[in-house]
Coordinates of C-alpha atoms and ligand atoms in Angstrom, one line a residue:
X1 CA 61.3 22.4 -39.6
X2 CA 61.3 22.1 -43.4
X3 CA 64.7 20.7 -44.5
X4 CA 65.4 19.1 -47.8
X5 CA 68.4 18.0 -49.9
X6 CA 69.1 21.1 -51.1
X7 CA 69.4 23.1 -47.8
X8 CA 72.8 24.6 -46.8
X9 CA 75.3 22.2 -45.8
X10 CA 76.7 23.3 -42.6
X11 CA 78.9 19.9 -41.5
X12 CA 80.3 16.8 -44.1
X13 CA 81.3 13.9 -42.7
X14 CA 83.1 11.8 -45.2
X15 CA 84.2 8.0 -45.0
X16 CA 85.6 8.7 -41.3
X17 CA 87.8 6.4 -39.5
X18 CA 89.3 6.4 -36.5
X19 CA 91.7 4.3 -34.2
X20 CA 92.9 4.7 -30.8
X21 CA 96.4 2.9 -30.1
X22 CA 95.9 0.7 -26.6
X23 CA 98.2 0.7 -24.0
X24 CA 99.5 -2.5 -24.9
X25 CA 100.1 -0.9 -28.5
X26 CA 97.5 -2.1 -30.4
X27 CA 95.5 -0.5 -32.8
X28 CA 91.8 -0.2 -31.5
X29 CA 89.3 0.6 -34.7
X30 CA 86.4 2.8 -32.9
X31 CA 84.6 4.5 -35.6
X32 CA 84.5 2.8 -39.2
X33 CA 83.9 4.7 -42.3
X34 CA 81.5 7.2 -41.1
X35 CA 79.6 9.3 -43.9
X36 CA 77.0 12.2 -42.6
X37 CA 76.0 15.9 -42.9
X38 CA 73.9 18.4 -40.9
X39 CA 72.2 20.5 -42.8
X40 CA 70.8 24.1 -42.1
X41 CA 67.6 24.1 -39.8
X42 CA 68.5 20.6 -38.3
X43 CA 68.5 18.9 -35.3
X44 CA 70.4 15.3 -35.3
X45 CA 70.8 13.2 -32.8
X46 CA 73.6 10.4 -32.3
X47 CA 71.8 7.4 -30.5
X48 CA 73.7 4.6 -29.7
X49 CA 74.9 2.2 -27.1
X50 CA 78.0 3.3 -24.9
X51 CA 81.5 2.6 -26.0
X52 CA 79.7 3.1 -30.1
X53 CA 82.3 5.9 -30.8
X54 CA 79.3 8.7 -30.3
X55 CA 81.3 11.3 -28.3
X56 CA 84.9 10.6 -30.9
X57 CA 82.4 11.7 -33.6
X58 CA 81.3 14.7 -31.7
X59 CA 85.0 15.1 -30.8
X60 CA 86.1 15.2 -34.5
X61 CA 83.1 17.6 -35.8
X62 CA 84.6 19.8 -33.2
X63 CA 88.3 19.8 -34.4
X64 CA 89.4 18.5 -31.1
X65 CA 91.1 15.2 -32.7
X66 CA 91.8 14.2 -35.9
X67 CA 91.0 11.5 -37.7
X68 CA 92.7 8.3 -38.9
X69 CA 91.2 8.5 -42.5
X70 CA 88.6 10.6 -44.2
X71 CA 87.7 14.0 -44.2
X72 CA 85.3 16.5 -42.7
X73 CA 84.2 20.0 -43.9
X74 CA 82.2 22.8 -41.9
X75 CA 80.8 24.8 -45.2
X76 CA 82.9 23.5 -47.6
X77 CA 86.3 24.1 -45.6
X78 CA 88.0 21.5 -44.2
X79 CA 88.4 21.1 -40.4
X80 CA 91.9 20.6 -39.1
X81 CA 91.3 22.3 -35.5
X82 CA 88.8 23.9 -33.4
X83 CA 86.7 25.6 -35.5
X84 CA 85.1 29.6 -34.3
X85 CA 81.7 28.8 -35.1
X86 CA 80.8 25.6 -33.7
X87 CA 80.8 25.3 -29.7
X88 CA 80.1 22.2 -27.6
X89 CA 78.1 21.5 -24.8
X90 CA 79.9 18.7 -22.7
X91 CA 77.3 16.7 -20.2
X92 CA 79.4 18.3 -16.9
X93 CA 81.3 21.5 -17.1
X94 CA 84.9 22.5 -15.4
X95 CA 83.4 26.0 -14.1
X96 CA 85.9 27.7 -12.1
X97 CA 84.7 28.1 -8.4
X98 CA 86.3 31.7 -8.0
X99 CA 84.7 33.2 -11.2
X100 CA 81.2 34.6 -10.9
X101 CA 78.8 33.3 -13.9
X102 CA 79.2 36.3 -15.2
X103 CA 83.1 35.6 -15.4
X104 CA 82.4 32.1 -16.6
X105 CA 80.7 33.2 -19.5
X106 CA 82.8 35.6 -20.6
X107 CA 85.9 33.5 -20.1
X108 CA 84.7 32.2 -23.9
X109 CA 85.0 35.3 -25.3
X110 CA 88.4 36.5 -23.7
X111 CA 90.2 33.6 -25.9
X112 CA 88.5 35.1 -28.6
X113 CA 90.2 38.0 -28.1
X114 CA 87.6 40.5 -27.7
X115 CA 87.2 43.8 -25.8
X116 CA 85.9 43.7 -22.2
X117 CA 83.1 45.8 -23.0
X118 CA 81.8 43.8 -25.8
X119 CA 82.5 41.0 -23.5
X120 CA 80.5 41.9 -20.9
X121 CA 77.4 42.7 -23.0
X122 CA 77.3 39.7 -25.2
X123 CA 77.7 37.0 -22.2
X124 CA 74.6 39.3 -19.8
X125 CA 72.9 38.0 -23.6
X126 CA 74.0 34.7 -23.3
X127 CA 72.8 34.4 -19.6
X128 CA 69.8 36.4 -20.3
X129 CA 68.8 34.4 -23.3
X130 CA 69.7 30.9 -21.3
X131 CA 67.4 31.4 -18.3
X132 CA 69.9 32.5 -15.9
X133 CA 69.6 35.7 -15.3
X134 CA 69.7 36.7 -11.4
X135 CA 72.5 34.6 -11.3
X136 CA 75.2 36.7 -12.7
X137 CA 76.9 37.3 -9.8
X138 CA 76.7 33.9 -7.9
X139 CA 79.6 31.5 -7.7
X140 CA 79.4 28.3 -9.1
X141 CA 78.9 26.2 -5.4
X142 CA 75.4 28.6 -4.9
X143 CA 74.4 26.8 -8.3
X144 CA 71.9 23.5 -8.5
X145 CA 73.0 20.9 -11.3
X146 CA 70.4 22.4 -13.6
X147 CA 71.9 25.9 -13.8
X148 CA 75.7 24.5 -13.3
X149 CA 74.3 23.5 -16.5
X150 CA 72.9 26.3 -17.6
X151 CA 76.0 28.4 -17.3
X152 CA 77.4 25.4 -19.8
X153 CA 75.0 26.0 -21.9
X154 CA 75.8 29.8 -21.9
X155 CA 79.3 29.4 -22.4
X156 CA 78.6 28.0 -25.4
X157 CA 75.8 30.6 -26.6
X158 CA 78.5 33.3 -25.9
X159 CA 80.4 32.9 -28.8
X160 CA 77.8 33.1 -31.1
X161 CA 77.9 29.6 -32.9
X162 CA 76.6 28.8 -36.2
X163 CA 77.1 24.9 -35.1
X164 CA 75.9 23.8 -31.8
X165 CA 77.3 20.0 -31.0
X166 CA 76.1 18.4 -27.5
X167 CA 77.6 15.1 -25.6
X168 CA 74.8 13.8 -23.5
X169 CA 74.2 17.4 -21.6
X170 CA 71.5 16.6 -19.7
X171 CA 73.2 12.7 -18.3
X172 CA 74.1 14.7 -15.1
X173 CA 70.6 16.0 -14.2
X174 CA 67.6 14.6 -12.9
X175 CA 64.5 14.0 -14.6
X176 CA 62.8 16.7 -14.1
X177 CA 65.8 19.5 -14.5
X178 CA 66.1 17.9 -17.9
X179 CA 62.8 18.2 -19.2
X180 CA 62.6 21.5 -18.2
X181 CA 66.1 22.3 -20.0
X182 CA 65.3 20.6 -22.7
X183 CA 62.2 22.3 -23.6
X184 CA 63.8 25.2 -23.0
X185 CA 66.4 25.1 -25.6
X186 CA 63.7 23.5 -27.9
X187 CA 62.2 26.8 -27.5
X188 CA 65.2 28.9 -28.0
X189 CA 65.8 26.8 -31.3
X190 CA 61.9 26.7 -32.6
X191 CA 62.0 30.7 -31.9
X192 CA 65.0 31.4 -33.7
X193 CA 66.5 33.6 -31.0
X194 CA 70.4 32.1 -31.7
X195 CA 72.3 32.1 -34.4
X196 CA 72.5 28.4 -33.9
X197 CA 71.6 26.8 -37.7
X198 CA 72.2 23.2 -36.8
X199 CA 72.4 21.1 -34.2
X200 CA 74.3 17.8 -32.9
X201 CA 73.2 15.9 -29.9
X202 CA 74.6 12.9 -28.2
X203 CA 71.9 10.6 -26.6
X204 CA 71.4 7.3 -25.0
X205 CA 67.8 8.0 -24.2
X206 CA 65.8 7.1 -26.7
X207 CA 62.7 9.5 -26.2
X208 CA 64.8 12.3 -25.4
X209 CA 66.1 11.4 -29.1
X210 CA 62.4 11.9 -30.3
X211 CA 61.7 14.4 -28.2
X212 CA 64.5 17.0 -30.1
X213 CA 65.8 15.9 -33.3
X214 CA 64.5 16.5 -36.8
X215 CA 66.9 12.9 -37.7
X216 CA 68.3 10.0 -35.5
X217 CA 71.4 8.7 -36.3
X218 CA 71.9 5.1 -34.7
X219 CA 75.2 3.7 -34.1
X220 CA 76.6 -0.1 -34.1
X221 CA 79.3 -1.2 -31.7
X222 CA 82.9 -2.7 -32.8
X223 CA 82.9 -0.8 -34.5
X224 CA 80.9 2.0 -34.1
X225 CA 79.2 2.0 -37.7
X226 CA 76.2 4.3 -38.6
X227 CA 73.6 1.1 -38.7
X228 CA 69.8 3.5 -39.6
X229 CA 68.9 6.7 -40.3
X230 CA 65.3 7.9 -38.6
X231 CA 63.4 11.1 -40.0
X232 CA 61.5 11.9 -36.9
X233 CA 58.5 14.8 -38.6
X234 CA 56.4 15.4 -35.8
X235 CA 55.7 19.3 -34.5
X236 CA 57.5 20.8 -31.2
X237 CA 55.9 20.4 -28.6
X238 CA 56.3 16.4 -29.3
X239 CA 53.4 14.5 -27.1
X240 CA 55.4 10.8 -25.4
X241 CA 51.9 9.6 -25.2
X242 CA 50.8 10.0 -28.7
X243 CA 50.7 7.3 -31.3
X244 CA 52.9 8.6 -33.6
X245 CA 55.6 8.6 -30.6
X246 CA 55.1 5.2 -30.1
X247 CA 55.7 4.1 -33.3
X248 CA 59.0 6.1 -33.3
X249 CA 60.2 4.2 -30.0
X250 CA 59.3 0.5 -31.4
X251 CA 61.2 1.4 -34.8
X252 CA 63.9 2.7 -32.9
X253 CA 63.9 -0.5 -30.1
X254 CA 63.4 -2.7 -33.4
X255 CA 67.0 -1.1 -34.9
X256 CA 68.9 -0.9 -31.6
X257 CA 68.0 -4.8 -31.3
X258 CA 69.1 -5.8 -34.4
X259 CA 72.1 -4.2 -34.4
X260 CA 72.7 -6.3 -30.4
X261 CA 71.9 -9.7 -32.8
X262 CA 74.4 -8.9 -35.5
X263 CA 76.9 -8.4 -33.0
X264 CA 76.3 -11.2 -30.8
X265 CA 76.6 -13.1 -34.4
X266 CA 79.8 -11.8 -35.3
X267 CA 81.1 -12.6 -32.4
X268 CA 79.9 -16.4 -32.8
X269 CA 81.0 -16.5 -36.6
X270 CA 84.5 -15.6 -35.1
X271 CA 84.6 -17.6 -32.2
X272 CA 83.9 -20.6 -34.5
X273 CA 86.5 -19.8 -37.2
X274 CA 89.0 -19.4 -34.7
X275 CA 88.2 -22.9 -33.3
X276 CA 88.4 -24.2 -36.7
X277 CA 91.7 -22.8 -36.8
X278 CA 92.5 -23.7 -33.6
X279 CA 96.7 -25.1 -34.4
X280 CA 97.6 -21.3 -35.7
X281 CA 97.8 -18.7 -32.9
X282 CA 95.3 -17.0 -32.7
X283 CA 95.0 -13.2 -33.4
X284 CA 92.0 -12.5 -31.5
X285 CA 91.4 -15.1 -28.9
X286 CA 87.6 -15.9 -28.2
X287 CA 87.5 -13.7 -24.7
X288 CA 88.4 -11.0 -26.2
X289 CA 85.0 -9.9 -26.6
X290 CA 83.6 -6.8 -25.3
X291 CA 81.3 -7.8 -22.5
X292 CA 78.6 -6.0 -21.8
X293 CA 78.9 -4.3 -18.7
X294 CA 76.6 -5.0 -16.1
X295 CA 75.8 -5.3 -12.6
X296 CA 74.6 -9.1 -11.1
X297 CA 71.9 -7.6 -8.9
X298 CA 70.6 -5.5 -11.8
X299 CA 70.8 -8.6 -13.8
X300 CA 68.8 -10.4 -11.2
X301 CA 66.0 -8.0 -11.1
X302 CA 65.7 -7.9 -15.0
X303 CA 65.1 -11.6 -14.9
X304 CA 62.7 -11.0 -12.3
X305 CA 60.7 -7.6 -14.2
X306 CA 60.8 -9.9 -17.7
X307 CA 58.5 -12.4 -15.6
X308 CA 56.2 -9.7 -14.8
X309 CA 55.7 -8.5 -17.9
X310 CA 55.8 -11.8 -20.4
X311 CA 52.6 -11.8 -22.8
X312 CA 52.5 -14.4 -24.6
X313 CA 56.1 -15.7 -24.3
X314 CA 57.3 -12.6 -25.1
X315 CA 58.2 -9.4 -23.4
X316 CA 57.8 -6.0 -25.6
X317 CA 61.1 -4.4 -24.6
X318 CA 60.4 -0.6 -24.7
X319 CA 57.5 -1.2 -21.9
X320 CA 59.7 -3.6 -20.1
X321 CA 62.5 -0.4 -20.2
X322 CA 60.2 1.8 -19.6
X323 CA 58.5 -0.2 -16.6
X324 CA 62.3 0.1 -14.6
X325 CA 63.2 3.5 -15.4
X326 CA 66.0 2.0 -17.9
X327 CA 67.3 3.8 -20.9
X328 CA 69.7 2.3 -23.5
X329 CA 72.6 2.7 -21.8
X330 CA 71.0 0.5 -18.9
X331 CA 68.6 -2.1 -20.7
X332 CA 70.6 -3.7 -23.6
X333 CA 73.9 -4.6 -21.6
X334 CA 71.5 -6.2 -19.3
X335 CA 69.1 -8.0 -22.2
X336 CA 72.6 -9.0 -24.1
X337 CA 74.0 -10.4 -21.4
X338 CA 70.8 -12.9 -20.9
X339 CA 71.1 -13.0 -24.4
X340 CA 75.0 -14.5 -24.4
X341 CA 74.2 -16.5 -21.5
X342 CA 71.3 -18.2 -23.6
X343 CA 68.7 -16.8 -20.7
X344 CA 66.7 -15.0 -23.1
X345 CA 66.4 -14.3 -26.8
X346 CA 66.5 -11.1 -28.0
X347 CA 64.9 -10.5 -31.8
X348 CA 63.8 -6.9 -33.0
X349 CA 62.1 -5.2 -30.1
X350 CA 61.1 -8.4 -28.1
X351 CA 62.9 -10.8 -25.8
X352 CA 62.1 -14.5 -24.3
X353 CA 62.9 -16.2 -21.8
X354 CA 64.8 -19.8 -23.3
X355 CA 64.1 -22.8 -20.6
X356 CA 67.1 -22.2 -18.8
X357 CA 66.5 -19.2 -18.4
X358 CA 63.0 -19.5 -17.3
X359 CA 64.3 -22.0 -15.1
X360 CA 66.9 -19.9 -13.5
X361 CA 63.4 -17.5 -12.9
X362 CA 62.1 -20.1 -10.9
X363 CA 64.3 -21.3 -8.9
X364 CA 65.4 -20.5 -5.4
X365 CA 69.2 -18.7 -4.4
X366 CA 71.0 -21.9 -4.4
X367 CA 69.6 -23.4 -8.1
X368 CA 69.8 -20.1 -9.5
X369 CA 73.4 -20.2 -8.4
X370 CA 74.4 -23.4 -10.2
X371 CA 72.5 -22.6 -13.2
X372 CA 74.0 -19.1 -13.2
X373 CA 77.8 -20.8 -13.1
X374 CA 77.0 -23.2 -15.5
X375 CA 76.1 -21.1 -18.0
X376 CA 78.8 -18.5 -17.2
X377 CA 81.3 -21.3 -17.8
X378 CA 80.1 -22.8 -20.9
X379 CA 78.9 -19.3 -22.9
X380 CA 81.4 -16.5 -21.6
X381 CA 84.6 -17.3 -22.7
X382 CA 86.6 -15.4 -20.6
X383 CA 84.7 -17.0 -17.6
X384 CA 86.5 -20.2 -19.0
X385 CA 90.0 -18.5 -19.7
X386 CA 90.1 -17.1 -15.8
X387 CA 88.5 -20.4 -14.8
X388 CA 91.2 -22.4 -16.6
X389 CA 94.5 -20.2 -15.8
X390 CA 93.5 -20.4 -11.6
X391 CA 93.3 -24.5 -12.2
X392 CA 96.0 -24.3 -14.0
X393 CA 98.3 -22.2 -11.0
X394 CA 99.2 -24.6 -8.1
X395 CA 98.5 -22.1 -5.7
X396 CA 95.2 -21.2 -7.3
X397 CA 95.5 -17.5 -7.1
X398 CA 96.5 -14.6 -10.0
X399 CA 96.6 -11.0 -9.7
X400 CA 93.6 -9.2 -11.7
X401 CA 96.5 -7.1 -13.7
X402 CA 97.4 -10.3 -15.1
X403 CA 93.7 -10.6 -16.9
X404 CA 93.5 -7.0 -16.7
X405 CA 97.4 -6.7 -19.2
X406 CA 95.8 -9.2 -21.5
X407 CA 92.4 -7.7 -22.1
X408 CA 93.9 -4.2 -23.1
X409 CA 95.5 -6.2 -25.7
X410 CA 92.4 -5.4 -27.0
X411 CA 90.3 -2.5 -25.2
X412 CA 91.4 0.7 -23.9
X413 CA 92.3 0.7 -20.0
X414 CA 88.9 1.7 -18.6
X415 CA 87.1 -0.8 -21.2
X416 CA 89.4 -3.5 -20.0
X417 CA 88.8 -2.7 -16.5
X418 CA 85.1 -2.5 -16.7
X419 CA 85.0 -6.4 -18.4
X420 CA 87.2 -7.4 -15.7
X421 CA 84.7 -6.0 -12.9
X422 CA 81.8 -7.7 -14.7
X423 CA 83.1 -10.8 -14.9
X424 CA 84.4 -10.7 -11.7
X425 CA 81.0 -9.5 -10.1
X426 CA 79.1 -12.8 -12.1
X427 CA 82.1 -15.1 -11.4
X428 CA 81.5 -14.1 -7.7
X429 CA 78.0 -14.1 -7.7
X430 CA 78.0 -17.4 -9.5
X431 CA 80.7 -18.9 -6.5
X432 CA 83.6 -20.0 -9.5
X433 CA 86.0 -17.5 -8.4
X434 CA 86.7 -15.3 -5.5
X435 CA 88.1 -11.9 -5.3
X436 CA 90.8 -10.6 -2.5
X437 CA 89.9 -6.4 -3.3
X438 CA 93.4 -5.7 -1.1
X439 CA 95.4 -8.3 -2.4
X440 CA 93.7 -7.3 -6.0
X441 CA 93.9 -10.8 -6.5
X442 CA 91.4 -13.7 -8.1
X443 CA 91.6 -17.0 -6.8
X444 CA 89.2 -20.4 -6.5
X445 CA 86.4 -20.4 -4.4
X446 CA 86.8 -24.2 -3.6
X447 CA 90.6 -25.1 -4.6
X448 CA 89.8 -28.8 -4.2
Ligands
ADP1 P1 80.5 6.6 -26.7 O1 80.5 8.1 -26.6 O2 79.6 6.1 -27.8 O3 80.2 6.0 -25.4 P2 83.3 6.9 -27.2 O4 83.4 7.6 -28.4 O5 83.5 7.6 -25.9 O6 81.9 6.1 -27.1 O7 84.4 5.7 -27.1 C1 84.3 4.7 -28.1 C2 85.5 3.7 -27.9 O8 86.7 4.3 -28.0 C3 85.5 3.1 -26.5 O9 85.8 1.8 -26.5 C4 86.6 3.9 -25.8 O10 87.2 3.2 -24.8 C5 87.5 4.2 -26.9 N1 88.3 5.4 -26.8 C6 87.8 6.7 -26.7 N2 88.7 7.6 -26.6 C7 89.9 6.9 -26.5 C8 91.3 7.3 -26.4 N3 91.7 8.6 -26.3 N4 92.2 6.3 -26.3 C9 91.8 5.0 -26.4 N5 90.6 4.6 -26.6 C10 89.6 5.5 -26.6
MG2 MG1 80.1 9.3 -25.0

């Protein structure tokens, strides 16, 4: 679609902020002075790394929270609540089980306030115009995943939107359900059979990004930051295999990486002015970082697929992604983990192994093991703070909430749990710590 500066403003994002307060009262800064606009005719998508303040964005166009600082406009006027013509597409829906889909779609309307009559014809439209038509009258629990989501999708159509925003709507399905949803509503927007003038959709998979969107908006962590703009200009249908595709996915891989590197960076720039500083107290204490969440088994396998697929000394990661059925939200916790654990070096869109890690690679359970710990004890700080609090306890043994109170010092609850599962899973894995899951409590796998 042809849109250029001058094209109808529908959404303006300007110098957005917003914090969260933690549990522990602290003031968590998630999205950091945020400038962006959808214009008429457009399809953007938000493409970022979880936890990058994607879904507050979304959150905020839709005048479901407010933010901290800034402003935002939809067509000129300023949005202080939920506003009528933009509706949002969450990635599961709350449908109620004793409503028809008929009923389900309408109950959009009825807070609207209009007539039954008018009610019923525009959401048998809605249902019509979303594929699901022979459904009407089934209840939710006769419905696959793919048309649970379809009558999502028509809940949203109902109302008529001028602004359609979406949070990762097709995260829930399986592949093929999504492509053939997808397409779908590509069609419905290339055919111009909505009133829908602009569109926002939250991704972590990259080609789905290319796939729909007209722009790619990609997001930097802590905090989330808009870090590259990319125009995708490529016809509907879009081709995976062609050329011009994969060019797209290696710029995009080539961003996403950097913005990894200049967080891993920052991270390291702080960690080494705090120790310079170490006789003040320290605001932010060095394990306090925001691990990446991943799984040790995972982990493993990575190392073990990067091996496979080295050319050269070097592993292109889009194939290596592509290879284990990863997307973003999968591979770069993974390849920043290596990365922090100075396995592997990540630079823009490749990563190599370093000769620990392509020692750890080759070796068998038990070597892998005491290279794993090692490394986990000198390069993850909060490895060494749990490490050094159960030396420090004569009997050895601390509850998690204890780690679990001080980490949402600085993370939300569920962040702060998630870290503490992480570490956890390596510390086990890498036999420095053991976990009592009844007792809840961490203790040292050899006291002595
Ligand atoms: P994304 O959608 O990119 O995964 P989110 O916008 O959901 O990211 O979250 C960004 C960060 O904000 C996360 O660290 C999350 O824990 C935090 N966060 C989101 N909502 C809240 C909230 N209501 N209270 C506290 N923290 C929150
Ligand atoms: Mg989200």
């Amino acid at each position: 679609m042809n849109i250029s500066e001058n094209s109808t403003t529908l959404l303006s994002i300007e110098n957005i902020s917003k914090s969260f307060i933690s549990a522990e009262g602290q003031e968590l800064l998630v999205l950091d002075s945020i400038n962006f606009k959808l214009r008429e005719g457009e399809i953007v998508s938000l493409l970022g790394k979880s936890g990058s303040g994607k879904s507050t964005l979304l959150r905020l166009m839709a005048g479901l929270i407010k933010p901290s600082s800034g402003n935002l406009f939809y067509r000129n006027t300023p949005i202080h609540a939920p506003v009528q013509g933009i509706a949002m597409v969450f990635q599961t829906f709350a449908l109620l089980p004793w409503l028809t889909v008929l009923e389900n779609v309408e109950l959009g309307l009825e807070a609207l306030g209009v007539e039954s009559k008018e009610r019923r014809k525009r959401a048998l439209k809605a249902i019509d115009t979303i594929g699901l038509d022979g459904f009407e009258s089934a209840y939710p629990k006769e419905l696959s995943g793919g048309m649970r989501q379809r009558v999502g999708f028509a809940r949203a159509l109902v109302v008529e939107p001028d602004v359609l925003l979406m949070d990762e709507p097709f995260s829930a399905l399986d592949i093929l359900t999504t492509d053939n949803l997808r397409s779908d509503l590509i069609d419905l927007w290339t055919s111009k059979r909505t009133k829908i003038k602009g569109i926002v959709c939250v991704t972590h998979d990259i080609e789905e990004a290319i796939l729909m969107a007209d722009r790619i908006v990609i997001f930097a962590s802590d905090p989330g930051t808009i870090q590259a703009e990319i125009t995708v200009d490529l016809p509907y249908p879009r081709d995976t295999e062609s050329l011009a595709f994969r060019e797209l996915l290696d710029q995009i891989y080539m961003e996403m990486t950097k913005s990894e590197r200049s967080r891993i960076a920052k991270a390291k720039a702080q960690a080494l002015l705090q120790a310079a500083h170490e006789e003040e107290p320290t605001e932010h204490p060095e394990y306090a970082y925001r691990l990446p969440v991943v799984d040790i088994s995972e982990l493993i396998g990575l190392v073990e697929a990067m091996e496979d697929h080295e050319v050269d000394g070097v592993i292109n990661l889009p194939v290596l992604a592509e290879s284990l059925h990863l997307d973003v939200n999968n591979v770069f916790p993974l390849t920043e983990m290596l990365d922090m654990m100075r396995f592997a070096k990540i630079s823009e869109g490749e990563i190599a192994f370093t000769d620990a890690g392509k020692k750890f690679a080759n070796s068998n359970i038990q070597e892998r093991k005491q290279i794993f710990a090692q490394h986990l004890l000198q390069y993850i700080p909060l490895a060494q703070h749990i490490r050094h609090i159960l030396d420090r306890e004569p009997s050895h043994r601390t509850p998690e909430s204890t780690f679990l109170n001080e980490l949402q010092n600085y993370f939300s609850e569920e962040e702060s749990e998630r870290i503490l599962r992480t570490i956890i899973d390596l510390g086990r894995y890498a036999e420095i710590l053991a976990y009592d899951y009844d007792s809840g409590e961490l203790s040292l796998e050899n006291p002595q």
